[in-house]
mmCIF file of C-alpha atoms and ligand atoms in Angstrom:
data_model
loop_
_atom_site.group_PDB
_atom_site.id
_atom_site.type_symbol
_atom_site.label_atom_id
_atom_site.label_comp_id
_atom_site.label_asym_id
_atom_site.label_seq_id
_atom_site.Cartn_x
_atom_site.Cartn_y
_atom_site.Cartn_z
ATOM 1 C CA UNK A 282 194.297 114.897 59.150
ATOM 2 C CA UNK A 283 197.859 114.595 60.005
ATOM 3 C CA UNK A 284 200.152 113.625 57.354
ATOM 4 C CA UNK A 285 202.263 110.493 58.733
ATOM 5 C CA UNK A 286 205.200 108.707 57.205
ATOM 6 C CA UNK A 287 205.093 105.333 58.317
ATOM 7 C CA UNK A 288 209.221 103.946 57.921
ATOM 8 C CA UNK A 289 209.814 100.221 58.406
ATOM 9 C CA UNK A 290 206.578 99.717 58.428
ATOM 10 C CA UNK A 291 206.599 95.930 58.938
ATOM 11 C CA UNK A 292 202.827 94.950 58.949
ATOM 12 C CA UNK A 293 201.906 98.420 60.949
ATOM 13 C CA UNK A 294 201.726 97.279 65.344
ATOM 14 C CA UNK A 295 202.663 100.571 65.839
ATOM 15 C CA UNK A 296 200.217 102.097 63.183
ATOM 16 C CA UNK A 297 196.905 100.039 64.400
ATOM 17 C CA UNK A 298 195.478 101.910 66.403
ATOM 18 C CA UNK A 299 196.393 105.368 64.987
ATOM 19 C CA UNK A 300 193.101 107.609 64.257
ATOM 20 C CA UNK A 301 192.454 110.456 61.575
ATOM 21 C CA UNK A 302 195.982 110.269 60.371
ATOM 22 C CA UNK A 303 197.045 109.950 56.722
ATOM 23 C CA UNK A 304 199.553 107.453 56.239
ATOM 24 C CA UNK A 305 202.447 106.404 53.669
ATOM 25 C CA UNK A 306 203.915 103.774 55.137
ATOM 26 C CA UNK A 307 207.554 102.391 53.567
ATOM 27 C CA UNK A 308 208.255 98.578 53.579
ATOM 28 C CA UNK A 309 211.176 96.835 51.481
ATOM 29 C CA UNK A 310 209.929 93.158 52.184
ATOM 30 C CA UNK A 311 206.929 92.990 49.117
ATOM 31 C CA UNK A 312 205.286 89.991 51.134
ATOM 32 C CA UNK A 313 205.292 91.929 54.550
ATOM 33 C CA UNK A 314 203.850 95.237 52.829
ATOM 34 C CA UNK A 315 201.203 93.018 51.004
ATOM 35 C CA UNK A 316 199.871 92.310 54.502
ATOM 36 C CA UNK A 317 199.883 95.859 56.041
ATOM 37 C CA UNK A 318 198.025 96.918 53.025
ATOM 38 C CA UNK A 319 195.178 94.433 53.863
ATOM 39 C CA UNK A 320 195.423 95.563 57.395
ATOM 40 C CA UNK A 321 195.066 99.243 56.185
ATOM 41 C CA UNK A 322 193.742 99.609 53.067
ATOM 42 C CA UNK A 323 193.245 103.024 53.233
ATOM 43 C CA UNK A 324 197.284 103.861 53.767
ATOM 44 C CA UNK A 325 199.058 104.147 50.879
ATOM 45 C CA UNK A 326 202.415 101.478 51.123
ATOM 46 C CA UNK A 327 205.010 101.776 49.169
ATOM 47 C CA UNK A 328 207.724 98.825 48.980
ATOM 48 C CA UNK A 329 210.855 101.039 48.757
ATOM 49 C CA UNK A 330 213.952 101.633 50.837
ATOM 50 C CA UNK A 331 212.770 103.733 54.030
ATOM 51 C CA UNK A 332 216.483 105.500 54.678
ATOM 52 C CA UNK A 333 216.424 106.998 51.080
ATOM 53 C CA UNK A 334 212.355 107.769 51.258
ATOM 54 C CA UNK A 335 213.008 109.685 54.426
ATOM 55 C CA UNK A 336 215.904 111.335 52.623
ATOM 56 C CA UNK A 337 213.871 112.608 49.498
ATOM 57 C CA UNK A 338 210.645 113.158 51.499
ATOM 58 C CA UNK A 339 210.188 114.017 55.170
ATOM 59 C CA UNK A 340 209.247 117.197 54.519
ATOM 60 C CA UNK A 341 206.176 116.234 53.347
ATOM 61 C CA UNK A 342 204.564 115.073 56.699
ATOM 62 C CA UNK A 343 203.486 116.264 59.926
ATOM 63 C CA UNK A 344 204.940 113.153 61.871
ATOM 64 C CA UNK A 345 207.443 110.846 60.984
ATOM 65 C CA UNK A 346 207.944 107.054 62.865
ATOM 66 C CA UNK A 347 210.993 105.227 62.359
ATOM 67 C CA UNK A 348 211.635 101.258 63.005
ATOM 68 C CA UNK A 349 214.649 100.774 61.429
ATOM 69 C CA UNK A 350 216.051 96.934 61.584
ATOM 70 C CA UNK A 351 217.502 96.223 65.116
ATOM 71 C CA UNK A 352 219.369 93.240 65.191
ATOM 72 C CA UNK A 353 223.037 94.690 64.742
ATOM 73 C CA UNK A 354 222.233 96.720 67.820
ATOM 74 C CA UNK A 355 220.052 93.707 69.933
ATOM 75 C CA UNK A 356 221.356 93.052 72.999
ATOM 76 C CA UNK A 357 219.524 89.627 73.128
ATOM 77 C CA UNK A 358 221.638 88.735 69.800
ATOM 78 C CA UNK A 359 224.982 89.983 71.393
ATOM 79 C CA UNK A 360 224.181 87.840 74.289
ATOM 80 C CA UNK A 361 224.264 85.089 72.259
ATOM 81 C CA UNK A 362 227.750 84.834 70.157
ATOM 82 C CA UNK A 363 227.883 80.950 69.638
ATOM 83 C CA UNK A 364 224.935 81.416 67.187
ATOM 84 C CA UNK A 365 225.448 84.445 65.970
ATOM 85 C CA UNK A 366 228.389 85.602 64.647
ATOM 86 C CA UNK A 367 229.178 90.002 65.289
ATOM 87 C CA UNK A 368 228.171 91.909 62.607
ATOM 88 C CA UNK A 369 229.096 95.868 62.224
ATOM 89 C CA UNK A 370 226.014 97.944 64.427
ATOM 90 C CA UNK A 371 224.044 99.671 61.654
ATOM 91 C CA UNK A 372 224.633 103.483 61.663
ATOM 92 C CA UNK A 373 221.502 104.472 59.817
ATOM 93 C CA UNK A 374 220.083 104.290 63.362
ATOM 94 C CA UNK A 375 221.852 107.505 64.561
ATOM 95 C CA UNK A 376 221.857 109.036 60.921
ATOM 96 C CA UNK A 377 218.068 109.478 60.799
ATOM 97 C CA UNK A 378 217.820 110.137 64.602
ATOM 98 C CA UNK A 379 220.648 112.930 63.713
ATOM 99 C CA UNK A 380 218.821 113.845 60.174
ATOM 100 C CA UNK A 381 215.008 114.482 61.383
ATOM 101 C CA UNK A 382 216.502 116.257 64.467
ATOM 102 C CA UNK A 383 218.128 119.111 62.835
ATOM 103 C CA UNK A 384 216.150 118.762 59.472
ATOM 104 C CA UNK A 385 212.138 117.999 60.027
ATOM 105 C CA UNK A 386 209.999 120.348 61.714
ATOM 106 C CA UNK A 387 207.723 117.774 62.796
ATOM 107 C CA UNK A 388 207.039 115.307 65.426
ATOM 108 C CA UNK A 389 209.542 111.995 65.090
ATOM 109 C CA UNK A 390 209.749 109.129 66.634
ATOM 110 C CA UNK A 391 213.119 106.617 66.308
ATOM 111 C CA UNK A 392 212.240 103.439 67.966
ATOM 112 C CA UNK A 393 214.655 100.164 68.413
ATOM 113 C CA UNK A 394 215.724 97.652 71.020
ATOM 114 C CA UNK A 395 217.962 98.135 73.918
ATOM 115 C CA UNK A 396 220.722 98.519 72.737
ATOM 116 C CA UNK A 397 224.057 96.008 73.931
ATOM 117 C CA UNK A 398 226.559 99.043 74.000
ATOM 118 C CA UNK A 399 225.736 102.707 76.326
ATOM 119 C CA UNK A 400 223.662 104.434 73.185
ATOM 120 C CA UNK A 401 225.333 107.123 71.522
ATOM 121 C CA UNK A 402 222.567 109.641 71.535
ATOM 122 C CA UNK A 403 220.320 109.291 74.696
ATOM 123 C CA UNK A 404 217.173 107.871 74.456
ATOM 124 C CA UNK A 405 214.136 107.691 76.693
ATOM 125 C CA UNK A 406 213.593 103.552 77.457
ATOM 126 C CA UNK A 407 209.763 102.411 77.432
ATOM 127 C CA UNK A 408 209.875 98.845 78.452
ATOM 128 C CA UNK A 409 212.669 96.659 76.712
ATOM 129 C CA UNK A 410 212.977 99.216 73.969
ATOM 130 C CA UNK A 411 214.625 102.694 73.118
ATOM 131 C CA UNK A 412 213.073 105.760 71.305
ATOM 132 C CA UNK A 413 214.399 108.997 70.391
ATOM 133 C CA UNK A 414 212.078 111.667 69.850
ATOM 134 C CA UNK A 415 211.783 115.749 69.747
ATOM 135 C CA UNK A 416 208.783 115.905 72.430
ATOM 136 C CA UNK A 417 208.918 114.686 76.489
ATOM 137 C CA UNK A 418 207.120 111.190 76.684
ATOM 138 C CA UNK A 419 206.208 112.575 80.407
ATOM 139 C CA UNK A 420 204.222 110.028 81.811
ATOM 140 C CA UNK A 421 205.805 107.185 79.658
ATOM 141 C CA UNK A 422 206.660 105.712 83.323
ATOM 142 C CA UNK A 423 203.038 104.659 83.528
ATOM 143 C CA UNK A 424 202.421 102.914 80.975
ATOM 144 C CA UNK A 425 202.005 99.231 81.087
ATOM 145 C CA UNK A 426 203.987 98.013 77.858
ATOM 146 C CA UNK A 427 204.029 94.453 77.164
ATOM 147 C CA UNK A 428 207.181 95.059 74.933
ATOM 148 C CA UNK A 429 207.064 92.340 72.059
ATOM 149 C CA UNK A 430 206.095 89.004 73.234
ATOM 150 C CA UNK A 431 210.183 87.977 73.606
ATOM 151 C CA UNK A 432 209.374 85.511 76.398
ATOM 152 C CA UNK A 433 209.949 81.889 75.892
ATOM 153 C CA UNK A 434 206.813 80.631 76.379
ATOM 154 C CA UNK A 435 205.191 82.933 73.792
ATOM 155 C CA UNK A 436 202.570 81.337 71.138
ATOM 156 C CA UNK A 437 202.191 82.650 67.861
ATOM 157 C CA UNK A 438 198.122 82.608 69.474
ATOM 158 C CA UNK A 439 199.484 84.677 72.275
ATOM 159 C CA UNK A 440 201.370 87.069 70.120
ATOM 160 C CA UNK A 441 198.152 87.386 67.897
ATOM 161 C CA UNK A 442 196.414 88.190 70.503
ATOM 162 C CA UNK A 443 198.882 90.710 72.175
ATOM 163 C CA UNK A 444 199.374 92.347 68.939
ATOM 164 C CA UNK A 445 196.024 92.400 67.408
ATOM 165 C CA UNK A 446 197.070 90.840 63.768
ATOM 166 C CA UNK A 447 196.612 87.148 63.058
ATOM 167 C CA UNK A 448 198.712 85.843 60.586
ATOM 168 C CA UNK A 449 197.220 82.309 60.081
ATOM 169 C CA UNK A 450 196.102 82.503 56.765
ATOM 170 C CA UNK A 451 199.339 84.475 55.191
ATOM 171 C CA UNK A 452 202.110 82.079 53.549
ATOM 172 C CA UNK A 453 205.643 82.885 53.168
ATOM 173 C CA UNK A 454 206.966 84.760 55.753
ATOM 174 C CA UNK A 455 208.350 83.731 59.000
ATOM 175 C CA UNK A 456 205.497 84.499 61.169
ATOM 176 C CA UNK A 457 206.848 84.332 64.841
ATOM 177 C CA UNK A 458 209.797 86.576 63.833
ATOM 178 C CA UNK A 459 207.275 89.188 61.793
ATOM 179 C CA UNK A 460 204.589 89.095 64.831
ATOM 180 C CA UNK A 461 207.636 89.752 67.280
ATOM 181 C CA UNK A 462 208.897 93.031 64.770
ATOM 182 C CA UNK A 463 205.507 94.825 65.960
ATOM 183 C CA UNK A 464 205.583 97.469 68.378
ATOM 184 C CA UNK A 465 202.856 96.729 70.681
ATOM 185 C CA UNK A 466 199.562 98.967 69.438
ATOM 186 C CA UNK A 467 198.952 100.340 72.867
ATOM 187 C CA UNK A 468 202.739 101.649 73.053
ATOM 188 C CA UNK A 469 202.679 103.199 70.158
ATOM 189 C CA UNK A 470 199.089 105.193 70.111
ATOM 190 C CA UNK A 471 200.125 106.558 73.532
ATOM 191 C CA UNK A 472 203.721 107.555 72.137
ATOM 192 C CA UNK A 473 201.405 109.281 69.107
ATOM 193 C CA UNK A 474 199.115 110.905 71.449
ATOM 194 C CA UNK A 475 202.217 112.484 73.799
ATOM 195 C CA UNK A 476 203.424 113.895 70.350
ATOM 196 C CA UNK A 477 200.288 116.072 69.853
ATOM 197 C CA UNK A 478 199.034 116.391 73.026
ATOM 198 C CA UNK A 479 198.002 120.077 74.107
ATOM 199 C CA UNK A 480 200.411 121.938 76.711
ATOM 200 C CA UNK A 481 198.653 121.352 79.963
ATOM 201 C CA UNK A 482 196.839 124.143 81.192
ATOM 202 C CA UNK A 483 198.064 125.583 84.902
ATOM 203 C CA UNK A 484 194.750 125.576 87.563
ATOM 204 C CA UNK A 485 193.892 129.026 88.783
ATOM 205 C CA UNK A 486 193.715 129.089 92.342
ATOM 206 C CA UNK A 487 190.101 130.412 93.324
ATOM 207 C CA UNK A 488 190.604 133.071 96.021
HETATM 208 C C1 SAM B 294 211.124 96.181 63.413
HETATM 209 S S1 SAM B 294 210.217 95.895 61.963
HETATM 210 C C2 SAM B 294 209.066 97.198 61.981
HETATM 211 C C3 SAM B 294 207.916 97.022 62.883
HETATM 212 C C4 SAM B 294 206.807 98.036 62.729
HETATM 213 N N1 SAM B 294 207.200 99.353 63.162
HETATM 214 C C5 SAM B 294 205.606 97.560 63.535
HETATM 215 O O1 SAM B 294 205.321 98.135 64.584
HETATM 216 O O2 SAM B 294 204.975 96.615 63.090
HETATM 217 C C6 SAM B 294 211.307 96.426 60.706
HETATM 218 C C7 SAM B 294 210.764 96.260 59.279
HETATM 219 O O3 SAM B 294 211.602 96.990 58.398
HETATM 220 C C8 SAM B 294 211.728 96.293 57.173
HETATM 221 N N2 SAM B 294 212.959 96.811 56.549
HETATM 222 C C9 SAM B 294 214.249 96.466 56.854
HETATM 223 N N3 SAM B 294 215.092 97.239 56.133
HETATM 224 C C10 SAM B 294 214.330 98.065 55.381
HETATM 225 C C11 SAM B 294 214.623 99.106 54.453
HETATM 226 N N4 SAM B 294 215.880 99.446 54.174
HETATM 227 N N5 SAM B 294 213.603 99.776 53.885
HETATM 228 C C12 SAM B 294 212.317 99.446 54.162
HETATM 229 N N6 SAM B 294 211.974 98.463 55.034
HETATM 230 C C13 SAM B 294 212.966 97.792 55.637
HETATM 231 C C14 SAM B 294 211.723 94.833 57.575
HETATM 232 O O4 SAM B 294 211.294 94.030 56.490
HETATM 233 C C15 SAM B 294 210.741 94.839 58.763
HETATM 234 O O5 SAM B 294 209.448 94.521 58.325
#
């Protein structure tokens, strides 16, 4: 099984449709984790801060996913200035992209929204989001993402459905904003799948 460490875990759209993979997944919010664990029972969650987790333990996994907080980069919130007042970008961002680049010997995945300033390490853009990673996402141009349900005219039933959670009969948590925090399951098991995918094999011409 391939050892996964699941940071930011949020209530696990990215993680849903993962198979034989053995997951710790890091959450801060208590509430949030509480519902990935009933979502995935058999992961272990831990309700801890995911920079310092990564810090102390990425070298105990095969694969490491990273969904750090992206509204200090957003450019949907920089767009809007009259409601939101500017706020310093967070730099964890680039420190973990920086740290499991030169440090893991894994497969990692950074993930966040397009960002409102040019990025200062490149990433590859899927949809209306960014990821940084240490493999080619070749045929990433094909895929039909349905990024995160940002439209106007999105339902919470809509985003349930999109997403594959429902969150009707969980209390206490914003549940538009949560739903909207998943990646999309379909993104994210293709993104897993480029990770481990064998080098493709060159036809022999028959003479
Ligand atoms: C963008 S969401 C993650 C979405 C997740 N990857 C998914 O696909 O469902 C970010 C999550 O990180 C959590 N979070 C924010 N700061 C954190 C920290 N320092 N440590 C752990 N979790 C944190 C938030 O509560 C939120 O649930």
């Amino acid at each position: 099984m391939i050892k996964v460490l699941n940071l930011y875990a949020g209530i696990g759209g990215n993680r849903k449709l993962w198979e034989n993979v053995d997951v710790t997944a890091i959450e801060h919010d208590q509430k949030i984790a509480k519902i990935y664990q009933d979502y995935f029972p058999q992961d272990r969650v831990i309700v801890a801060d995911a920079h310092q987790y990564l810090l102390e333990h990425f070298e105990e996994f095969d694969f490491i996913w990273s969904s750090p907080p992206c509204p200090s980069h957003s450019k949907v919130r920089f767009a809007n200035l009259i409601q939101n007042k500017p706020i310093f970008p967070e730099m964890s961002l680039y420190q973990e992209i920086i740290f499991l680049k030169h440090y893991f010997k894994g497969k990692f995945v950074v993930e966040n929204v397009i960002a409102f300033y040019e990025p200062l390490i490149k990433p590859q853009q899927v949809g209306k989001h960014f990821y940084w990673t240490n493999f080619p996402l070749n045929d990433i141009c094909k895929l039909d993402s349905k990024g995160r349900g940002m439209g106007r005219d999105e339902s919470l039933e809509n985003l349930y459905k999109l997403k594959g959670f429902d969150l009707s009969n969980f209390s206490g948590i914003d549940k538009m904003k949560t739903i909207r925090n998943c990646v999309e399951p379909n993104e994210a098991l293709h993104i897993f799948d480029m990770a481990f995918k064998k080098p493709q094999q060159t036809l022999e011409l028959v003479k």
